[in-house]
Amino acid sequence: AARPIDRGPEPGGLGSVCTRSLASAFRLARDELGIESVRAHAILHDVLGVYREGHDGAPVYDFDKVDLVIDRLLATGLRPVVELSFMPKALAADPEPSVFDYIGLISPPRDLDRWTDLVEALVRHLVARHGLDEVIRWGFEVWNEANIKVFWAGRQSDYFDLYEVGHELAQMVETHGGVDKARPHVLSRLKALLKTARAEAERHLLA
């Protein structure tokens, strides 16, 4: 009988990070189907330990396990689509709502600025580790299917806030070579576009 794949107890088999069987499947998908990327699901999940707060309340970031996941994925010849979810417990406005057996927290952040700082720190780290030429070839996704209530406990406007942050940071990296070099007119145009999209979506919801 075939041996079951060791998925591990956490999302995507993170207990074993990227098992030999999963890595083989990724390579097969690349070679036989021409697949070039795969979603790096739940990259902010607490099992990866990316965010906590010290005794003084200051944010503490740790991307060591993220590096392990991304490195092993890149070793298969695929690139990640970095999914900016779920919410770290220390940052959740409500740590109770969750999805899946591995408890992906679906709450908005209690502090949008701290979530912004976390995502910015992650982007900076990825660019510093892998280089801008590599990272701009990756995809970035803000949350996991936030249009479905089981995956998002906040208001739609709360999600738009996260999307605006994530989109701005990705735009800064892709267009200007780093998160420090965005031109003001680029951000103003992007914010205007997102404001229009937000108003249009809310108008349809209330119709």
CSV table of N, CA and C in Angstrom, one decimal, residues 5-23 26 41-42 47-48 68-69 72 102:
chain,number,residue,atom,x,y,z
A,5,ILE,N,1.2,10.7,2.7
A,5,ILE,CA,2.1,11.9,2.7
A,5,ILE,C,2.1,12.5,4.1
A,6,ASP,N,3.3,12.7,4.6
A,6,ASP,CA,3.4,13.3,6.0
A,6,ASP,C,3.2,14.8,5.9
A,7,ARG,N,2.0,15.2,6.2
A,7,ARG,CA,1.6,16.6,6.1
A,7,ARG,C,2.0,17.4,7.3
A,8,GLY,N,2.2,16.7,8.4
A,8,GLY,CA,2.4,17.5,9.6
A,8,GLY,C,1.2,18.1,10.2
A,9,PRO,N,1.2,18.6,11.4
A,9,PRO,CA,0.0,19.1,12.1
A,9,PRO,C,-0.4,20.5,11.7
A,10,GLU,N,0.5,21.2,11.0
A,10,GLU,CA,0.2,22.6,10.7
A,10,GLU,C,-0.1,22.8,9.3
A,11,PRO,N,-0.5,24.1,8.9
A,11,PRO,CA,-0.9,24.4,7.5
A,11,PRO,C,0.2,24.0,6.5
A,12,GLY,N,-0.3,23.3,5.5
A,12,GLY,CA,0.6,23.0,4.4
A,12,GLY,C,1.7,22.1,4.8
A,13,GLY,N,1.6,21.3,5.9
A,13,GLY,CA,2.6,20.4,6.3
A,13,GLY,C,3.8,21.1,6.9
A,14,LEU,N,3.6,22.2,7.6
A,14,LEU,CA,4.7,22.9,8.1
A,14,LEU,C,5.4,22.2,9.3
A,15,GLY,N,4.8,21.2,9.8
A,15,GLY,CA,5.4,20.4,10.8
A,15,GLY,C,6.7,19.8,10.2
A,16,SER,N,6.7,19.4,9.0
A,16,SER,CA,7.9,19.0,8.3
A,16,SER,C,8.4,20.0,7.2
A,17,VAL,N,7.8,21.1,7.2
A,17,VAL,CA,8.0,22.3,6.4
A,17,VAL,C,7.7,22.0,4.9
A,18,CYS,N,8.5,21.2,4.2
A,18,CYS,CA,8.2,20.8,2.8
A,18,CYS,C,8.7,19.4,2.7
A,19,THR,N,7.8,18.4,2.9
A,19,THR,CA,8.3,17.0,2.9
A,19,THR,C,8.8,16.6,1.5
A,20,ARG,N,9.6,15.5,1.5
A,20,ARG,CA,10.2,15.0,0.3
A,20,ARG,C,9.1,14.7,-0.7
A,21,SER,N,7.9,14.2,-0.3
A,21,SER,CA,6.9,13.8,-1.2
A,21,SER,C,6.3,15.1,-1.8
A,22,LEU,N,6.1,16.1,-1.0
A,22,LEU,CA,5.5,17.4,-1.5
A,22,LEU,C,6.5,18.1,-2.4
A,23,ALA,N,7.8,18.0,-2.1
A,23,ALA,CA,8.8,18.6,-3.0
A,23,ALA,C,8.8,17.9,-4.3
A,26,PHE,N,5.9,19.1,-6.3
A,26,PHE,CA,6.1,20.4,-6.9
A,26,PHE,C,7.0,20.4,-8.1
A,41,HIS,N,0.9,29.7,1.5
A,41,HIS,CA,-0.3,29.9,2.3
A,41,HIS,C,0.0,30.2,3.7
A,42,ALA,N,-0.7,31.2,4.3
A,42,ALA,CA,-0.6,31.4,5.8
A,42,ALA,C,0.8,31.7,6.2
A,47,VAL,N,2.3,29.6,13.7
A,47,VAL,CA,3.2,28.4,13.7
A,47,VAL,C,4.6,28.8,13.2
A,48,LEU,N,4.6,29.9,12.3
A,48,LEU,CA,5.9,30.3,11.8
A,48,LEU,C,6.6,31.4,12.7
A,68,LEU,N,13.0,29.3,6.0
A,68,LEU,CA,13.1,27.8,5.7
A,68,LEU,C,12.0,27.4,4.7
A,69,VAL,N,10.8,27.9,4.9
A,69,VAL,CA,9.7,27.5,3.9
A,69,VAL,C,10.1,28.0,2.5
A,72,ARG,N,13.1,26.2,0.8
A,72,ARG,CA,12.8,24.9,0.3
A,72,ARG,C,11.8,24.9,-0.9
A,102,TYR,N,-6.0,23.8,12.1
A,102,TYR,CA,-4.7,24.4,12.5
A,102,TYR,C,-4.9,25.9,13.0
